[in-house]
Amino acid sequence: MRSLKKDHLIRAIATYKKGNDRYFLFPWAKGGNLQDMLEKDERKLDKDLINWIVCQIVGLSEGIAALHANNIRHGDIKPSNILCDGPDLGASNKSILLIADVGLAKKHEEYTRYRPKITTTRHGSITYEPPEVSPKKELGRLSRKYDVWSLGCVFLELIIWAVYGTNGIKTFHKELNKNATPQFWKDRKVHSGEKVHSIVKKRFKDLKKDLKNLPALAHLVEFIEEKLLKVSVDERPYSTAVYDKLKTIKQDIDNIPEDRFNAELTKLVPKRETPAPAESTNAGTNLATQVSYSIFPALVYNN
């Protein structure tokens, strides 16, 4: 992975072994992780923030496309596995988001799959899993498009956070967590198959309505809804196509005049819920990540 040299992929600086366990040593992520940022970092809604988010979205998609091009699947993309490399929490648009836990996620996923009871923790991996892991389906082969769904979930949360603030993202998760399994999709009760969760659909509807005067930004929301969070694996694009399209959307957003952009965003400020005072925190993410070599049946991946 170090040979990929992508700005949004974390690189191990050392490895060591202790007993039967192997450890990877990574640079200290001073800004914590994306989950910390979404829950605690309230930013001014302006073009600078949106530009930063769009840059991170493009960069993260490039990183995943690079992994997939090298036949590596992440399998556990979620905010807590995306680190903020930059200043302390509170200076998010000066940070770079880094995809972490690459290469370790498969072992983690295998362990989770074969436990008698799967966790439903709020920000556990289950939240960002795609519909193809539905209990109604026989789990065996997972495509690289698994990661594309998870990226779509994270990208949607980034935009919700930007437009509606930290309490907006907390409200979204509170509503999602009313289900026993808080995924972005639900099993149909009557018909076979799965569908996008009604709460997710509502957020897409709200965002498209609120961003209608910024068509390029609304287009980004539509792309996430119509392509990344596509229930059908066959209709979901590969990460290379996602990256290429996002670069084009970014160019359109960059071309919006700053005065017009900020004027439209200012109209959205009243929609933000006022956050509670943040507690003092010493943000940061552990240096070492452990890999356990417990033996479980291996999953079979295809391309």
mmCIF file of C-alpha atoms in Angstrom:
data_model
loop_
_atom_site.group_PDB
_atom_site.id
_atom_site.type_symbol
_atom_site.label_atom_id
_atom_site.label_comp_id
_atom_site.label_asym_id
_atom_site.label_seq_id
_atom_site.Cartn_x
_atom_site.Cartn_y
_atom_site.Cartn_z
ATOM 1 C CA MET A 1 0.000 0.000 0.000
ATOM 2 C CA ARG A 2 2.895 2.366 0.660
ATOM 3 C CA SER A 3 3.809 2.112 -3.022
ATOM 4 C CA LEU A 4 0.457 3.617 -4.070
ATOM 5 C CA LYS A 5 1.502 7.053 -2.772
ATOM 6 C CA LYS A 6 -1.978 8.554 -2.713
ATOM 7 C CA ASP A 7 -2.540 11.591 -0.500
ATOM 8 C CA HIS A 8 -5.691 10.163 1.068
ATOM 9 C CA LEU A 9 -4.319 6.722 1.951
ATOM 10 C CA ILE A 10 -2.481 6.408 5.250
ATOM 11 C CA ARG A 11 0.977 4.845 5.082
ATOM 12 C CA ALA A 12 2.524 2.724 7.812
ATOM 13 C CA ILE A 13 5.907 3.971 8.998
ATOM 14 C CA ALA A 14 6.894 0.743 10.753
ATOM 15 C CA THR A 15 5.698 -2.742 11.697
ATOM 16 C CA TYR A 16 6.580 -5.007 14.584
ATOM 17 C CA LYS A 17 5.542 -8.361 15.991
ATOM 18 C CA LYS A 18 4.813 -9.325 19.588
ATOM 19 C CA GLY A 19 4.046 -12.967 20.196
ATOM 20 C CA ASN A 20 1.458 -14.070 17.653
ATOM 21 C CA ASP A 21 0.301 -10.511 17.019
ATOM 22 C CA ARG A 22 1.621 -8.096 14.423
ATOM 23 C CA TYR A 23 1.368 -4.321 14.766
ATOM 24 C CA PHE A 24 1.464 -1.478 12.258
ATOM 25 C CA LEU A 25 2.783 1.918 13.339
ATOM 26 C CA PHE A 26 1.200 4.941 11.674
ATOM 27 C CA PRO A 27 1.848 8.686 11.931
ATOM 28 C CA TRP A 28 -0.127 10.412 14.694
ATOM 29 C CA ALA A 29 -3.423 11.793 13.400
ATOM 30 C CA LYS A 30 -3.628 15.026 15.373
ATOM 31 C CA GLY A 31 -7.120 15.844 14.201
ATOM 32 C CA GLY A 32 -8.628 12.563 15.382
ATOM 33 C CA ASN A 33 -10.979 10.818 12.982
ATOM 34 C CA LEU A 34 -13.930 11.786 10.836
ATOM 35 C CA GLN A 35 -16.435 10.522 13.387
ATOM 36 C CA ASP A 36 -14.969 12.948 15.945
ATOM 37 C CA MET A 37 -15.213 15.772 13.441
ATOM 38 C CA LEU A 38 -18.815 15.085 12.465
ATOM 39 C CA GLU A 39 -19.908 14.978 16.104
ATOM 40 C CA LYS A 40 -17.864 17.846 17.591
ATOM 41 C CA ASP A 41 -16.508 20.198 14.925
ATOM 42 C CA GLU A 42 -18.975 22.936 13.990
ATOM 43 C CA ARG A 43 -17.748 24.903 10.970
ATOM 44 C CA LYS A 44 -18.968 28.068 9.301
ATOM 45 C CA LEU A 45 -21.068 27.201 6.266
ATOM 46 C CA ASP A 46 -19.335 28.924 3.357
ATOM 47 C CA LYS A 47 -17.637 28.120 0.075
ATOM 48 C CA ASP A 48 -14.346 27.313 1.818
ATOM 49 C CA LEU A 49 -16.017 24.523 3.792
ATOM 50 C CA ILE A 50 -17.837 23.135 0.755
ATOM 51 C CA ASN A 51 -14.670 23.272 -1.346
ATOM 52 C CA TRP A 52 -12.795 21.391 1.367
ATOM 53 C CA ILE A 53 -15.485 18.708 1.583
ATOM 54 C CA VAL A 54 -15.614 18.257 -2.190
ATOM 55 C CA CYS A 55 -11.809 17.984 -2.331
ATOM 56 C CA GLN A 56 -11.903 15.311 0.373
ATOM 57 C CA ILE A 57 -14.680 13.413 -1.398
ATOM 58 C CA VAL A 58 -12.688 13.377 -4.639
ATOM 59 C CA GLY A 59 -9.497 12.412 -2.792
ATOM 60 C CA LEU A 60 -11.114 9.578 -0.854
ATOM 61 C CA SER A 61 -12.653 8.185 -4.030
ATOM 62 C CA GLU A 62 -9.248 8.338 -5.712
ATOM 63 C CA GLY A 63 -7.721 6.418 -2.812
ATOM 64 C CA ILE A 64 -10.318 3.654 -2.985
ATOM 65 C CA ALA A 65 -9.995 3.493 -6.785
ATOM 66 C CA ALA A 66 -6.238 3.026 -6.353
ATOM 67 C CA LEU A 67 -6.793 0.200 -3.872
ATOM 68 C CA HIS A 68 -9.259 -1.503 -6.193
ATOM 69 C CA ALA A 69 -6.897 -1.139 -9.149
ATOM 70 C CA ASN A 70 -4.392 -3.129 -7.097
ATOM 71 C CA ASN A 71 -7.004 -5.761 -6.233
ATOM 72 C CA ILE A 72 -7.326 -4.526 -2.643
ATOM 73 C CA ARG A 73 -10.744 -4.128 -1.093
ATOM 74 C CA HIS A 74 -11.169 -2.168 2.091
ATOM 75 C CA GLY A 75 -14.407 -3.680 3.355
ATOM 76 C CA ASP A 76 -14.820 -1.456 6.432
ATOM 77 C CA ILE A 77 -15.131 2.152 5.274
ATOM 78 C CA LYS A 78 -16.728 4.274 7.993
ATOM 79 C CA PRO A 79 -16.012 7.650 9.661
ATOM 80 C CA SER A 80 -13.979 6.129 12.498
ATOM 81 C CA ASN A 81 -11.677 4.507 9.919
ATOM 82 C CA ILE A 82 -11.004 7.845 8.209
ATOM 83 C CA LEU A 83 -8.392 9.933 10.006
ATOM 84 C CA CYS A 84 -7.935 13.722 9.995
ATOM 85 C CA ASP A 85 -4.315 14.523 9.223
ATOM 86 C CA GLY A 86 -3.779 18.149 10.129
ATOM 87 C CA PRO A 87 -4.447 20.666 12.910
ATOM 88 C CA ASP A 88 -6.392 19.909 16.061
ATOM 89 C CA LEU A 89 -10.099 19.297 15.906
ATOM 90 C CA GLY A 90 -11.813 22.572 15.080
ATOM 91 C CA ALA A 91 -9.727 23.339 12.001
ATOM 92 C CA SER A 92 -11.240 20.730 9.713
ATOM 93 C CA ASN A 93 -10.785 22.577 6.434
ATOM 94 C CA LYS A 94 -7.028 22.584 6.993
ATOM 95 C CA SER A 95 -6.909 18.820 7.406
ATOM 96 C CA ILE A 96 -6.651 15.962 4.933
ATOM 97 C CA LEU A 97 -8.861 12.922 5.370
ATOM 98 C CA LEU A 98 -6.953 9.638 5.271
ATOM 99 C CA ILE A 99 -8.385 6.179 4.699
ATOM 100 C CA ALA A 100 -7.054 3.931 7.451
ATOM 101 C CA ASP A 101 -7.368 0.285 8.498
ATOM 102 C CA VAL A 102 -6.555 -0.887 4.971
ATOM 103 C CA GLY A 103 -5.538 -4.531 4.875
ATOM 104 C CA LEU A 104 -6.788 -5.053 8.422
ATOM 105 C CA ALA A 105 -10.451 -4.639 7.591
ATOM 106 C CA LYS A 106 -10.855 -8.018 5.914
ATOM 107 C CA LYS A 107 -9.738 -9.869 9.048
ATOM 108 C CA HIS A 108 -12.020 -7.664 11.138
ATOM 109 C CA GLU A 109 -14.942 -8.360 8.826
ATOM 110 C CA GLU A 110 -14.357 -12.107 8.861
ATOM 111 C CA TYR A 111 -14.343 -12.024 12.661
ATOM 112 C CA THR A 112 -17.572 -10.010 12.769
ATOM 113 C CA ARG A 113 -19.328 -12.268 10.281
ATOM 114 C CA TYR A 114 -18.722 -15.452 12.237
ATOM 115 C CA ARG A 115 -19.624 -14.197 15.680
ATOM 116 C CA PRO A 116 -22.928 -15.621 16.986
ATOM 117 C CA LYS A 117 -24.328 -12.104 17.428
ATOM 118 C CA ILE A 118 -23.487 -9.097 15.267
ATOM 119 C CA THR A 119 -23.086 -5.803 17.077
ATOM 120 C CA THR A 120 -25.509 -2.945 16.406
ATOM 121 C CA THR A 121 -23.332 -0.237 17.923
ATOM 122 C CA ARG A 122 -24.210 3.201 16.568
ATOM 123 C CA HIS A 123 -21.175 3.676 14.367
ATOM 124 C CA GLY A 124 -20.258 0.017 14.004
ATOM 125 C CA SER A 125 -19.367 -1.403 10.620
ATOM 126 C CA ILE A 126 -22.912 -2.666 10.155
ATOM 127 C CA THR A 127 -24.196 0.883 9.561
ATOM 128 C CA TYR A 128 -22.139 1.315 6.406
ATOM 129 C CA GLU A 129 -22.557 -2.184 4.978
ATOM 130 C CA PRO A 130 -24.323 -2.482 1.596
ATOM 131 C CA PRO A 131 -27.591 -4.348 0.931
ATOM 132 C CA GLU A 132 -25.789 -7.353 -0.542
ATOM 133 C CA VAL A 133 -24.944 -8.472 3.014
ATOM 134 C CA SER A 134 -28.638 -8.823 3.880
ATOM 135 C CA PRO A 135 -29.345 -11.875 6.078
ATOM 136 C CA LYS A 136 -31.804 -12.957 3.378
ATOM 137 C CA LYS A 137 -28.906 -13.509 1.010
ATOM 138 C CA GLU A 138 -26.270 -16.203 1.115
ATOM 139 C CA LEU A 139 -23.033 -14.429 1.974
ATOM 140 C CA GLY A 140 -20.118 -15.557 -0.130
ATOM 141 C CA ARG A 141 -18.856 -13.304 -2.871
ATOM 142 C CA LEU A 142 -18.462 -9.575 -2.300
ATOM 143 C CA SER A 143 -17.563 -7.192 -5.095
ATOM 144 C CA ARG A 144 -15.335 -4.140 -4.927
ATOM 145 C CA LYS A 145 -18.608 -2.247 -5.257
ATOM 146 C CA TYR A 146 -19.129 -3.048 -1.573
ATOM 147 C CA ASP A 147 -16.749 -0.145 -0.864
ATOM 148 C CA VAL A 148 -18.623 2.159 -3.255
ATOM 149 C CA TRP A 149 -21.801 1.879 -1.176
ATOM 150 C CA SER A 150 -19.874 2.609 2.020
ATOM 151 C CA LEU A 151 -18.258 5.651 0.403
ATOM 152 C CA GLY A 152 -21.714 6.912 -0.558
ATOM 153 C CA CYS A 153 -22.829 6.672 3.080
ATOM 154 C CA VAL A 154 -19.790 8.621 4.298
ATOM 155 C CA PHE A 155 -20.133 11.251 1.563
ATOM 156 C CA LEU A 156 -23.799 11.792 2.426
ATOM 157 C CA GLU A 157 -22.900 12.273 6.090
ATOM 158 C CA LEU A 158 -20.231 14.830 5.176
ATOM 159 C CA ILE A 159 -22.763 16.883 3.231
ATOM 160 C CA ILE A 160 -25.417 16.597 5.959
ATOM 161 C CA TRP A 161 -22.815 17.808 8.471
ATOM 162 C CA ALA A 162 -21.806 20.744 6.279
ATOM 163 C CA VAL A 163 -25.345 21.928 5.557
ATOM 164 C CA TYR A 164 -27.140 21.095 8.815
ATOM 165 C CA GLY A 165 -24.286 21.083 11.346
ATOM 166 C CA THR A 166 -23.217 18.620 14.031
ATOM 167 C CA ASN A 167 -26.694 18.360 15.498
ATOM 168 C CA GLY A 168 -28.027 17.709 12.016
ATOM 169 C CA ILE A 169 -25.841 14.625 11.694
ATOM 170 C CA LYS A 170 -26.736 13.535 15.236
ATOM 171 C CA THR A 171 -30.443 13.819 14.425
ATOM 172 C CA PHE A 172 -29.898 11.765 11.271
ATOM 173 C CA HIS A 173 -28.234 8.965 13.238
ATOM 174 C CA LYS A 174 -30.845 9.134 15.996
ATOM 175 C CA GLU A 175 -33.589 8.551 13.426
ATOM 176 C CA LEU A 176 -31.583 5.824 11.706
ATOM 177 C CA ASN A 177 -30.969 4.091 15.034
ATOM 178 C CA LYS A 178 -34.659 3.605 15.683
ATOM 179 C CA ASN A 179 -34.195 0.352 13.772
ATOM 180 C CA ALA A 180 -32.523 -2.688 15.314
ATOM 181 C CA THR A 181 -29.930 -2.561 12.539
ATOM 182 C CA PRO A 182 -29.202 1.069 11.566
ATOM 183 C CA GLN A 183 -28.073 0.601 7.972
ATOM 184 C CA PHE A 184 -28.759 3.010 5.134
ATOM 185 C CA TRP A 185 -31.096 0.372 3.665
ATOM 186 C CA LYS A 186 -33.963 -1.846 4.827
ATOM 187 C CA ASP A 187 -35.374 -5.239 3.913
ATOM 188 C CA ARG A 188 -38.771 -5.036 2.298
ATOM 189 C CA LYS A 189 -41.524 -6.497 4.462
ATOM 190 C CA VAL A 190 -43.774 -7.697 1.654
ATOM 191 C CA HIS A 191 -41.676 -7.974 -1.482
ATOM 192 C CA SER A 192 -38.309 -9.647 -1.687
ATOM 193 C CA GLY A 193 -35.181 -7.559 -1.869
ATOM 194 C CA GLU A 194 -33.943 -4.404 -0.184
ATOM 195 C CA LYS A 195 -34.568 -0.675 -0.501
ATOM 196 C CA VAL A 196 -32.852 2.533 0.564
ATOM 197 C CA HIS A 197 -33.943 3.550 4.075
ATOM 198 C CA SER A 198 -36.775 6.121 4.155
ATOM 199 C CA ILE A 199 -34.718 8.349 6.493
ATOM 200 C CA VAL A 200 -31.887 8.388 3.939
ATOM 201 C CA LYS A 201 -34.336 9.193 1.145
ATOM 202 C CA LYS A 202 -35.723 12.079 3.197
ATOM 203 C CA ARG A 203 -32.256 13.569 3.719
ATOM 204 C CA PHE A 204 -31.572 13.381 -0.002
ATOM 205 C CA LYS A 205 -34.892 15.105 -0.694
ATOM 206 C CA ASP A 206 -34.150 17.843 1.856
ATOM 207 C CA LEU A 207 -30.642 18.454 0.509
ATOM 208 C CA LYS A 208 -31.751 18.660 -3.118
ATOM 209 C CA LYS A 209 -34.480 21.119 -2.164
ATOM 210 C CA ASP A 210 -32.184 23.285 -0.038
ATOM 211 C CA LEU A 211 -29.388 23.261 -2.635
ATOM 212 C CA LYS A 212 -31.579 23.818 -5.695
ATOM 213 C CA ASN A 213 -30.057 27.278 -6.292
ATOM 214 C CA LEU A 214 -26.600 25.695 -6.412
ATOM 215 C CA PRO A 215 -27.167 23.131 -9.189
ATOM 216 C CA ALA A 216 -23.583 21.845 -9.244
ATOM 217 C CA LEU A 217 -23.744 21.007 -5.539
ATOM 218 C CA ALA A 218 -27.220 19.523 -5.924
ATOM 219 C CA HIS A 219 -25.774 17.396 -8.739
ATOM 220 C CA LEU A 220 -23.233 15.960 -6.294
ATOM 221 C CA VAL A 221 -26.065 14.967 -3.952
ATOM 222 C CA GLU A 222 -27.986 13.395 -6.846
ATOM 223 C CA PHE A 223 -24.927 11.438 -7.965
ATOM 224 C CA ILE A 224 -24.460 9.963 -4.493
ATOM 225 C CA GLU A 225 -28.144 9.054 -4.318
ATOM 226 C CA GLU A 226 -28.575 7.667 -7.824
ATOM 227 C CA LYS A 227 -25.239 5.909 -8.303
ATOM 228 C CA LEU A 228 -23.327 5.211 -5.092
ATOM 229 C CA LEU A 229 -26.309 4.257 -2.919
ATOM 230 C CA LYS A 230 -27.731 1.979 -5.564
ATOM 231 C CA VAL A 231 -29.227 -1.162 -4.058
ATOM 232 C CA SER A 232 -28.468 -3.251 -7.136
ATOM 233 C CA VAL A 233 -24.776 -4.164 -7.243
ATOM 234 C CA ASP A 234 -24.918 -4.495 -11.026
ATOM 235 C CA GLU A 235 -26.173 -0.914 -11.374
ATOM 236 C CA ARG A 236 -23.642 0.517 -8.920
ATOM 237 C CA PRO A 237 -20.529 1.916 -10.661
ATOM 238 C CA TYR A 238 -16.954 0.833 -10.044
ATOM 239 C CA SER A 239 -14.765 3.177 -8.028
ATOM 240 C CA THR A 240 -12.796 4.352 -11.084
ATOM 241 C CA ALA A 241 -16.005 5.619 -12.704
ATOM 242 C CA VAL A 242 -17.001 7.257 -9.404
ATOM 243 C CA TYR A 243 -13.657 9.053 -9.191
ATOM 244 C CA ASP A 244 -13.849 10.270 -12.798
ATOM 245 C CA LYS A 245 -17.384 11.629 -12.354
ATOM 246 C CA LEU A 246 -16.577 13.323 -9.052
ATOM 247 C CA LYS A 247 -13.656 15.166 -10.662
ATOM 248 C CA THR A 248 -16.065 16.603 -13.231
ATOM 249 C CA ILE A 249 -18.572 17.618 -10.557
ATOM 250 C CA LYS A 250 -15.782 19.274 -8.572
ATOM 251 C CA GLN A 251 -14.863 21.411 -11.588
ATOM 252 C CA ASP A 252 -18.472 22.584 -11.876
ATOM 253 C CA ILE A 253 -18.571 23.477 -8.173
ATOM 254 C CA ASP A 254 -15.235 25.310 -8.427
ATOM 255 C CA ASN A 255 -16.707 27.469 -11.198
ATOM 256 C CA ILE A 256 -19.505 28.859 -9.021
ATOM 257 C CA PRO A 257 -18.710 32.538 -8.247
ATOM 258 C CA GLU A 258 -17.768 32.918 -4.584
ATOM 259 C CA ASP A 259 -20.188 35.767 -3.852
ATOM 260 C CA ARG A 260 -23.123 33.829 -5.273
ATOM 261 C CA PHE A 261 -22.026 30.645 -3.518
ATOM 262 C CA ASN A 262 -21.768 32.307 -0.103
ATOM 263 C CA ALA A 263 -25.017 34.212 -0.583
ATOM 264 C CA GLU A 264 -26.930 30.981 -1.193
ATOM 265 C CA LEU A 265 -25.200 29.177 1.675
ATOM 266 C CA THR A 266 -26.022 32.037 4.058
ATOM 267 C CA LYS A 267 -29.713 31.347 3.424
ATOM 268 C CA LEU A 268 -29.202 27.829 4.759
ATOM 269 C CA VAL A 269 -27.660 28.863 8.089
ATOM 270 C CA PRO A 270 -31.071 29.092 9.882
ATOM 271 C CA LYS A 271 -31.630 25.414 9.042
ATOM 272 C CA ARG A 272 -28.673 24.449 11.211
ATOM 273 C CA GLU A 273 -29.539 23.231 14.683
ATOM 274 C CA THR A 274 -27.663 25.051 17.438
ATOM 275 C CA PRO A 275 -25.080 22.648 18.890
ATOM 276 C CA ALA A 276 -24.529 22.187 22.596
ATOM 277 C CA PRO A 277 -21.228 23.579 23.947
ATOM 278 C CA ALA A 278 -18.423 21.175 23.051
ATOM 279 C CA GLU A 279 -16.462 19.557 25.842
ATOM 280 C CA SER A 280 -12.721 19.989 25.847
ATOM 281 C CA THR A 281 -11.024 17.115 24.060
ATOM 282 C CA ASN A 282 -7.501 16.046 23.316
ATOM 283 C CA ALA A 283 -8.065 14.699 19.836
ATOM 284 C CA GLY A 284 -5.837 12.127 18.299
ATOM 285 C CA THR A 285 -5.785 8.575 17.099
ATOM 286 C CA ASN A 286 -3.708 5.680 18.350
ATOM 287 C CA LEU A 287 -0.360 5.085 16.701
ATOM 288 C CA ALA A 288 -0.510 1.321 16.538
ATOM 289 C CA THR A 289 -3.131 -0.979 15.118
ATOM 290 C CA GLN A 290 -3.132 -4.634 16.063
ATOM 291 C CA VAL A 291 -3.777 -7.532 13.709
ATOM 292 C CA SER A 292 -4.935 -10.755 15.348
ATOM 293 C CA TYR A 293 -4.377 -13.996 13.485
ATOM 294 C CA SER A 294 -7.323 -15.913 14.886
ATOM 295 C CA ILE A 295 -8.505 -18.394 12.246
ATOM 296 C CA PHE A 296 -11.976 -18.009 10.764
ATOM 297 C CA PRO A 297 -13.430 -19.245 7.440
ATOM 298 C CA ALA A 298 -12.294 -16.910 4.678
ATOM 299 C CA LEU A 299 -14.712 -14.908 2.579
ATOM 300 C CA VAL A 300 -14.422 -15.204 -1.195
ATOM 301 C CA TYR A 301 -14.079 -11.941 -3.105
ATOM 302 C CA ASN A 302 -14.561 -11.323 -6.790
ATOM 303 C CA ASN A 303 -13.638 -8.293 -8.894
#
